[in-house]
PDB file of C-alpha atoms in Angstrom:
ATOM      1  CA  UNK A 756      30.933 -11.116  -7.489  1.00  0.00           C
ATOM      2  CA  UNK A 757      33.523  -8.170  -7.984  1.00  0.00           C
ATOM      3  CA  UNK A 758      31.963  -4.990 -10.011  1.00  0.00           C
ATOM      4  CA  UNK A 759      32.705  -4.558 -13.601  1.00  0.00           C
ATOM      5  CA  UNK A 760      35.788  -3.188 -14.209  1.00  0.00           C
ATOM      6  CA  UNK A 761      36.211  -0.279 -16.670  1.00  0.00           C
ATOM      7  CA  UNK A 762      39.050  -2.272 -18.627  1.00  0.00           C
ATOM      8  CA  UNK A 763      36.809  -5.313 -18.459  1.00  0.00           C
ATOM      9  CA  UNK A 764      35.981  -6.762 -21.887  1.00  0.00           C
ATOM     10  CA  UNK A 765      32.158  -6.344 -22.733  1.00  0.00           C
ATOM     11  CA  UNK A 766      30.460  -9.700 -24.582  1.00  0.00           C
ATOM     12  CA  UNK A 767      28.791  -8.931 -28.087  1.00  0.00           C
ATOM     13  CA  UNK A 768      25.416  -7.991 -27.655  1.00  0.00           C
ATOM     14  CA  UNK A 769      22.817  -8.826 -29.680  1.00  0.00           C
ATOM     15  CA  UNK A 770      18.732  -7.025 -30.133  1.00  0.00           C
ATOM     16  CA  UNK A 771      17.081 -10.088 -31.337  1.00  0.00           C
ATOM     17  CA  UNK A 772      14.180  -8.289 -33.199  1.00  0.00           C
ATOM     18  CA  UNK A 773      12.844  -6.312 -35.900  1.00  0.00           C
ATOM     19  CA  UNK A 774      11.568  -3.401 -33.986  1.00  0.00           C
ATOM     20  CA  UNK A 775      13.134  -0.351 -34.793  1.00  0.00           C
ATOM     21  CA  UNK A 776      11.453   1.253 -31.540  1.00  0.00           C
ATOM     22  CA  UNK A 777      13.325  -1.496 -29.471  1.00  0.00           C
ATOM     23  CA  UNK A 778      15.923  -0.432 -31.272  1.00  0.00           C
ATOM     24  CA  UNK A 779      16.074   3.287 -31.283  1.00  0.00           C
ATOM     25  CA  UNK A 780      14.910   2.819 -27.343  1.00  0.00           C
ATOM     26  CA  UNK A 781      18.298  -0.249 -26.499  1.00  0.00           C
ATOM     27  CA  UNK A 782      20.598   2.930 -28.517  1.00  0.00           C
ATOM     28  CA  UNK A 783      19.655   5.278 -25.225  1.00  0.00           C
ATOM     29  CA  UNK A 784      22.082   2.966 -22.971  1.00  0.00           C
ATOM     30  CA  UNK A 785      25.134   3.934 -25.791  1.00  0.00           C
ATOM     31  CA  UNK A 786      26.133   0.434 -25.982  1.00  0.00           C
ATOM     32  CA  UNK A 787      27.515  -1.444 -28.964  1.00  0.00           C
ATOM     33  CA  UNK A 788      25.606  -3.709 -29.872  1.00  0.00           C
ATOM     34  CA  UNK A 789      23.988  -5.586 -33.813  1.00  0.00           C
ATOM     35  CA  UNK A 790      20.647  -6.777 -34.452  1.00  0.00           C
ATOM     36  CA  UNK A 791      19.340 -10.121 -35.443  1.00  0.00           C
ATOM     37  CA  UNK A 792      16.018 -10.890 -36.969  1.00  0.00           C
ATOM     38  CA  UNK A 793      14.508 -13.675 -34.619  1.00  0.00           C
ATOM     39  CA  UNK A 794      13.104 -16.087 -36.950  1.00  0.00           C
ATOM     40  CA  UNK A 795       9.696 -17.446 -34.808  1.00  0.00           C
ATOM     41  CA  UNK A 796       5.955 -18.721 -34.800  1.00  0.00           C
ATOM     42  CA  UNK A 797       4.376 -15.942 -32.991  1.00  0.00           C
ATOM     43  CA  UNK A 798       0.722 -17.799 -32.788  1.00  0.00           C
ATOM     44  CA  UNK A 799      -0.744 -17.613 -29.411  1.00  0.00           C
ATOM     45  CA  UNK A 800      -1.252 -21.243 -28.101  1.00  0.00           C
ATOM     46  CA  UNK A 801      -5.054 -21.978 -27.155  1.00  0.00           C
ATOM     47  CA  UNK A 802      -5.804 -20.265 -24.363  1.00  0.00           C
ATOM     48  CA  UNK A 803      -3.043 -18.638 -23.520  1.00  0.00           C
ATOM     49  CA  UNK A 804      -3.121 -15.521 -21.595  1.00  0.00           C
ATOM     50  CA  UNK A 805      -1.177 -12.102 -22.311  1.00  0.00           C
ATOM     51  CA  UNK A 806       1.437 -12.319 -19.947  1.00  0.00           C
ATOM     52  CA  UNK A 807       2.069 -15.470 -20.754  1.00  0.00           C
ATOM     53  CA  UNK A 808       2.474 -15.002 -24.259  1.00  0.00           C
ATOM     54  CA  UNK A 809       4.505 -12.000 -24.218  1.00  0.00           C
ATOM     55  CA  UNK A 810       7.032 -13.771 -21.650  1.00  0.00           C
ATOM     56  CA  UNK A 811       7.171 -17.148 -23.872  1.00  0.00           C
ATOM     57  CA  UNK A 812       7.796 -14.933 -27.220  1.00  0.00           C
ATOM     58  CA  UNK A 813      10.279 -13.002 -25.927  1.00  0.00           C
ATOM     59  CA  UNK A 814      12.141 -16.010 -24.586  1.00  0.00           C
ATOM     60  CA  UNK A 815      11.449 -17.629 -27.737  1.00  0.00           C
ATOM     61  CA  UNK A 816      13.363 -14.721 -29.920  1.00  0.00           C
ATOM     62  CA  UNK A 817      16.526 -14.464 -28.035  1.00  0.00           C
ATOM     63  CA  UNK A 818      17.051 -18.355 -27.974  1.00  0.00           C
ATOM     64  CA  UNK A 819      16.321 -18.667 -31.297  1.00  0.00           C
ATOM     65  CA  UNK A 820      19.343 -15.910 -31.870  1.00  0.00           C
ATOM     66  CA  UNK A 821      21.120 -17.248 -29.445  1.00  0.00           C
ATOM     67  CA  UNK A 822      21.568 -20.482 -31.071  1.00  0.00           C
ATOM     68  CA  UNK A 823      23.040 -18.626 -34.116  1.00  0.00           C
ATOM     69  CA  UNK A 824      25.418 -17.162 -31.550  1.00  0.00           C
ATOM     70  CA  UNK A 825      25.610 -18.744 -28.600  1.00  0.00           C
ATOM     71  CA  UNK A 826      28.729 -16.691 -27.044  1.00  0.00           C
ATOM     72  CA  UNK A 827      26.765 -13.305 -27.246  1.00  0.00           C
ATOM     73  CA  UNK A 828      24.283 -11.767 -25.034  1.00  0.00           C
ATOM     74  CA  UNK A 829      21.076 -11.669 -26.890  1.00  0.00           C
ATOM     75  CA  UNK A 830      17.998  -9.627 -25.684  1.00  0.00           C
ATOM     76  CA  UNK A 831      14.509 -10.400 -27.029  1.00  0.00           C
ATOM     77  CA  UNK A 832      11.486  -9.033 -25.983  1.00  0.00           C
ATOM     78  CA  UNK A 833       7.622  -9.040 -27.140  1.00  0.00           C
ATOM     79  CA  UNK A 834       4.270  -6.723 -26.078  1.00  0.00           C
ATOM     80  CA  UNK A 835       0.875  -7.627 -25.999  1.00  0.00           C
ATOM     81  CA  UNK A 836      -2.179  -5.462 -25.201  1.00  0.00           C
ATOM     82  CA  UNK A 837      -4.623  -7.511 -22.779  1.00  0.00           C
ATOM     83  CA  UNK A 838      -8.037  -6.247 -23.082  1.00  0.00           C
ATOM     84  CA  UNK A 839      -9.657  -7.994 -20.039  1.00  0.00           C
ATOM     85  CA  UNK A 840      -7.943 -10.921 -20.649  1.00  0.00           C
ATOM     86  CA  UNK A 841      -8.265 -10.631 -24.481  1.00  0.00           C
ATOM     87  CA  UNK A 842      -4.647 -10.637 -26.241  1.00  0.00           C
ATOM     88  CA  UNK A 843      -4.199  -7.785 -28.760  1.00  0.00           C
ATOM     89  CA  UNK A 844      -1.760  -7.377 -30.881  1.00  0.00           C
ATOM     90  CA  UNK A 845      -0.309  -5.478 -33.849  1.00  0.00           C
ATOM     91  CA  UNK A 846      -2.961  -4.308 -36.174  1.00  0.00           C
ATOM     92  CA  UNK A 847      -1.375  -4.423 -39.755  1.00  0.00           C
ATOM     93  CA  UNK A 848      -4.363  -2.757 -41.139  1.00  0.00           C
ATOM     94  CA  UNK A 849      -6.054   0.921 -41.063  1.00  0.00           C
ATOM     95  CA  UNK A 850      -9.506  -1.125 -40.286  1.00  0.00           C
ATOM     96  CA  UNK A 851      -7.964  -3.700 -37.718  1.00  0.00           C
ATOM     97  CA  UNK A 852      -6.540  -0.209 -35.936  1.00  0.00           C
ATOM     98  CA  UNK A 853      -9.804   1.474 -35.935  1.00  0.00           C
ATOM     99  CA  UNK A 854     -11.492  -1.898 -34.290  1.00  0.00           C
ATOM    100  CA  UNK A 855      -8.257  -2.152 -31.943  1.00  0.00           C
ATOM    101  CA  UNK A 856      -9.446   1.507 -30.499  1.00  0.00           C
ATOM    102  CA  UNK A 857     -13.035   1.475 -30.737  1.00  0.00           C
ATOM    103  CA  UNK A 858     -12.920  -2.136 -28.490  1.00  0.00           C
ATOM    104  CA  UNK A 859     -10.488   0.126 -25.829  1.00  0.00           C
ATOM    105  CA  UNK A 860     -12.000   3.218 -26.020  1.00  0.00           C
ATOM    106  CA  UNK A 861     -12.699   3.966 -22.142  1.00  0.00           C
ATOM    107  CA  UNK A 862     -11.274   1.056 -21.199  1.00  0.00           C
ATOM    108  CA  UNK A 863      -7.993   0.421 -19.095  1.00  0.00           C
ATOM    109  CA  UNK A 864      -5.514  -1.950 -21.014  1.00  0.00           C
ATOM    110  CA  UNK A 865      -2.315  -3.345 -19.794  1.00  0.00           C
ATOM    111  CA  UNK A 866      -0.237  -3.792 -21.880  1.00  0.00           C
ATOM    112  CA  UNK A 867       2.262  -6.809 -20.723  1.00  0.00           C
ATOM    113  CA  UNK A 868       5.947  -6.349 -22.217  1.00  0.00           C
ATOM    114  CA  UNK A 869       7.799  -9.323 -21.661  1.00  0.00           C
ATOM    115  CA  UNK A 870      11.705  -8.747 -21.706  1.00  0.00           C
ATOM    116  CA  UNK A 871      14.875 -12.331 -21.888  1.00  0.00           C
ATOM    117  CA  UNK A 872      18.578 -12.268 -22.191  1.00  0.00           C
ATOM    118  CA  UNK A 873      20.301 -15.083 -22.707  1.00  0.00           C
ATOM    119  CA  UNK A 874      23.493 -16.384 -23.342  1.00  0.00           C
ATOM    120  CA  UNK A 875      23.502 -20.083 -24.794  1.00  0.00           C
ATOM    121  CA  UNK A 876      27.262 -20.889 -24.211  1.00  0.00           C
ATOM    122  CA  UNK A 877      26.892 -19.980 -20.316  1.00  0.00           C
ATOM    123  CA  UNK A 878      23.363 -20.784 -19.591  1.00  0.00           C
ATOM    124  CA  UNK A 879      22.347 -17.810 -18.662  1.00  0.00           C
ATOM    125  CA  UNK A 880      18.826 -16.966 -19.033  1.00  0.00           C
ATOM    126  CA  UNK A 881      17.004 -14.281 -17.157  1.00  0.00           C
ATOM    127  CA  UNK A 882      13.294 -12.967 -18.125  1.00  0.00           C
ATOM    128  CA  UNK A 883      10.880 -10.738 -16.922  1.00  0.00           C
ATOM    129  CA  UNK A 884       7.134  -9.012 -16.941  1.00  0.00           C
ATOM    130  CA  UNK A 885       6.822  -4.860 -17.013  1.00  0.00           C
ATOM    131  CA  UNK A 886       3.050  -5.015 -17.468  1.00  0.00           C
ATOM    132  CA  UNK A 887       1.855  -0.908 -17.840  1.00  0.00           C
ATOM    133  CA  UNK A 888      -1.745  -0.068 -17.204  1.00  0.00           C
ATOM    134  CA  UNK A 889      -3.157   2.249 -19.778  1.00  0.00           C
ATOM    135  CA  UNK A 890      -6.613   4.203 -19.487  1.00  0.00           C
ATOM    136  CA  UNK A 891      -8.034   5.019 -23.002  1.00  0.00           C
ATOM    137  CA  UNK A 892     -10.315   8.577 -23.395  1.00  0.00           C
ATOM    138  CA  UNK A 893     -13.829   7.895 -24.514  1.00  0.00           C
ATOM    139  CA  UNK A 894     -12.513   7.939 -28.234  1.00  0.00           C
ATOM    140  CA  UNK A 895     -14.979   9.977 -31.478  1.00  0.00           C
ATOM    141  CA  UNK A 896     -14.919   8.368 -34.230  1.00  0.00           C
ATOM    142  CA  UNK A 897     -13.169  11.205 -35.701  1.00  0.00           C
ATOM    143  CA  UNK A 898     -10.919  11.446 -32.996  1.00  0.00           C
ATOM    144  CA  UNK A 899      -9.720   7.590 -33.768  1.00  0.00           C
ATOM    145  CA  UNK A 900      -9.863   7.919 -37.885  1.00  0.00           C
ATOM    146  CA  UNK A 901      -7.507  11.616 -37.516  1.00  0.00           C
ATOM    147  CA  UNK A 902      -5.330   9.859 -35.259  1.00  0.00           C
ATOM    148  CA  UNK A 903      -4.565   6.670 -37.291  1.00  0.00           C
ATOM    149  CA  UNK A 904      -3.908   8.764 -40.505  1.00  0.00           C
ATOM    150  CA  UNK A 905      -1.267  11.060 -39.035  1.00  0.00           C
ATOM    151  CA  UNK A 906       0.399   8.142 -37.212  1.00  0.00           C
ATOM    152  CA  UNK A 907      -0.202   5.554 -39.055  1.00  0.00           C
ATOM    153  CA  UNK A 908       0.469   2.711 -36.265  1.00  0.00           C
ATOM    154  CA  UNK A 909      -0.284  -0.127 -37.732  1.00  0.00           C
ATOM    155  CA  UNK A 910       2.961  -1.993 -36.443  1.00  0.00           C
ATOM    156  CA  UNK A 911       2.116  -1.314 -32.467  1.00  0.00           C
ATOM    157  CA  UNK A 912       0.072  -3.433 -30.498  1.00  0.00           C
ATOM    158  CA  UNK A 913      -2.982  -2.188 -29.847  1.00  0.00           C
ATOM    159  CA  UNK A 914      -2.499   0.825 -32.642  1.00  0.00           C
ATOM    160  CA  UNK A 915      -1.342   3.545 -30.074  1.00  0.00           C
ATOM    161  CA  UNK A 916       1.741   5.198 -30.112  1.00  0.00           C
ATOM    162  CA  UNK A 917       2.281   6.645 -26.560  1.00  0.00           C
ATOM    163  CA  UNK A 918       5.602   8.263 -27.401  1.00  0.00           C
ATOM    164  CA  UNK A 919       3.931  10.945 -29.883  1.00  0.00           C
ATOM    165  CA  UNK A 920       0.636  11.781 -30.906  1.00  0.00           C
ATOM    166  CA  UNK A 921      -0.863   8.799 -29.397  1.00  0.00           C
ATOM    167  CA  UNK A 922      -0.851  10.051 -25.507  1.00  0.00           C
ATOM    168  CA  UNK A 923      -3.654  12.147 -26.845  1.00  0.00           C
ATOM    169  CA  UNK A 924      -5.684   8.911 -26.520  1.00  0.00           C
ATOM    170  CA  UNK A 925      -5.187   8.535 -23.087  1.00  0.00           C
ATOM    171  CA  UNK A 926      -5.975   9.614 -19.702  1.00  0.00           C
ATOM    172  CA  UNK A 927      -3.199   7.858 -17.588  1.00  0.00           C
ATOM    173  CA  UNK A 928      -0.265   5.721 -17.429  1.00  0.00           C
ATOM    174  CA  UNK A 929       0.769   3.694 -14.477  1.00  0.00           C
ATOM    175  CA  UNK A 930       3.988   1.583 -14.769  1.00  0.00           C
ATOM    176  CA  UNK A 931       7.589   1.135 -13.025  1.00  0.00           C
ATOM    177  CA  UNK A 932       9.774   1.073 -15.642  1.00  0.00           C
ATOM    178  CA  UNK A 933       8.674   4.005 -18.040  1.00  0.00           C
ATOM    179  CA  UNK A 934      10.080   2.624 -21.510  1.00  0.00           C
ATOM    180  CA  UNK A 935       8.259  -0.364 -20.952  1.00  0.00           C
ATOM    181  CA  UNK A 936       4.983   1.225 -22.941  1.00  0.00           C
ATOM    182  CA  UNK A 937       7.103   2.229 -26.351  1.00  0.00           C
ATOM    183  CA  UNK A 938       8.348  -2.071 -26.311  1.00  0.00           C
ATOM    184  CA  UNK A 939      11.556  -2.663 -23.912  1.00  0.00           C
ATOM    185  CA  UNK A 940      11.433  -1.980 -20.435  1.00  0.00           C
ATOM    186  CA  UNK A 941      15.012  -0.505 -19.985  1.00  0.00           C
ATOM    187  CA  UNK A 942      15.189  -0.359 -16.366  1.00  0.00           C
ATOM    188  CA  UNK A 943      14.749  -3.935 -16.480  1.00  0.00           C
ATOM    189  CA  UNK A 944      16.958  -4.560 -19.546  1.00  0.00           C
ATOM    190  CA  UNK A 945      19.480  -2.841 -17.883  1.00  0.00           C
ATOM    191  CA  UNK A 946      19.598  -4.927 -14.127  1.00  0.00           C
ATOM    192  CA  UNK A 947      19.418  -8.317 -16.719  1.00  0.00           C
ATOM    193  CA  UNK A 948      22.466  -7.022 -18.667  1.00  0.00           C
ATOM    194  CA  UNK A 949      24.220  -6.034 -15.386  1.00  0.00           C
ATOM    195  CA  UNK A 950      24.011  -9.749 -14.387  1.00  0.00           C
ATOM    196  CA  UNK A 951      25.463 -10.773 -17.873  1.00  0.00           C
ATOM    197  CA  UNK A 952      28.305  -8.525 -17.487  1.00  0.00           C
ATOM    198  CA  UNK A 953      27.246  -5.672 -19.977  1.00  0.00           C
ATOM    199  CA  UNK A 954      27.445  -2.587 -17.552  1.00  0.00           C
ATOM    200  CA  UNK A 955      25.805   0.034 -19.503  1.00  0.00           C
ATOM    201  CA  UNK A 956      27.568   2.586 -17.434  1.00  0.00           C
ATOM    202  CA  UNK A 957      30.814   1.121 -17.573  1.00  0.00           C
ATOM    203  CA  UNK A 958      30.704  -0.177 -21.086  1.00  0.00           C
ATOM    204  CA  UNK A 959      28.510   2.745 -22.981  1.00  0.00           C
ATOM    205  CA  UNK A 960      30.380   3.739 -26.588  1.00  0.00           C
ATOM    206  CA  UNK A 961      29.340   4.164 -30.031  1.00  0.00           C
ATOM    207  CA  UNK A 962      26.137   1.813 -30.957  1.00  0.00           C
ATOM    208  CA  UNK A 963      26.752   0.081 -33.907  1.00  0.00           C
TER     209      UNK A 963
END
């Protein structure tokens, strides 16, 4: 297949989420691109581990944008925190958080962020795994309550916010594609878009 071209029409890209940290992190690669709520049952199946349902919900959210608009290249993508096999997700509450912490306080976590882009009208559909192992400090309890009040993180699996304050919980990071941890793997992103014919070096402008 020839390379992109730089007078090669781009398709319309689509985020298929409500993040705003996938979105501030997809507005790195310049790219134009809109944003679609994904409308989805996010319930974990029974038994059903991490990876597994991280890769099915991200899959999940860019078909169900896709559908909407089936000659764009959607991206979804989902994170959960696996605590020894133990899903964990987003807190929603100052006392869920201050469980979340307590339970991975000296404990290493991966978290598994699952990333899909699809295009219904050409069948394309590519997904894949960035899982990023995260050691946790042996957390105070005043340690965790300080740190939840400043950040607040209530919408980030697992309660920790490793792109600010939050790497002050941890010890180390070990992953391949460094974005992965804040909720889209770019490097990733980027080789899936490639295949759909979104070059982000060759198609980079203004992100809408």
């Amino acid at each position: 297949m020839p390379e992109t071209s730089l007078t090669s029409p781009s398709p319309t890209l689509i985020l298929g989420s409500t993040s705003r940290y996938r979105r501030e992190l997809l507005e790195r690669l310049r790219l134009p691109f809109s944003v679609s709520p994904p409308d989805i049952d996010e319930t974990p199946q029974p038994g059903e581990a991490p990876a597994a349902l991280a890769t099915r919900l991200a899959l999940a959210k860019a078909w169900a944008v896709a559908r909407k608009f089936p000659d764009a290249v959607v991206i979804g993508s989902d994170q959960v925190a696996d605590l020894n096999g133990e899903p964990i997700g987003k807190p929603g509450t100052h006392e869920r958080a201050v469980a979340q912490l307590h339970s991975m306080s000296g404990q290493s976590v991966v978290f598994q962020t699952a990333v899909a882009v699809v295009c219904a009208a050409r069948g394309f559909v590519r997904q894949g795994l960035a899982p990023v192992r995260v050691r946790f400090r042996t957390l105070a309890d005043a340690e965790i309550e300080s740190y939840l009040l400043a950040e607040q993180p209530y919408d980030c699996a697992g309660s920790a916010k490793s792109e600010t304050m939050g790497i002050a919980l941890l010890d180390a990071i070990e992953s391949d594609d460094p974005t992965a941890l804040v909720g889209l793997p770019l490097i990733r992103t980027c080789a899936m878009l490639r295949e759909a014919g979104i070059n982000p070096l060759l198609h980079s402008g203004t992100p809408t």
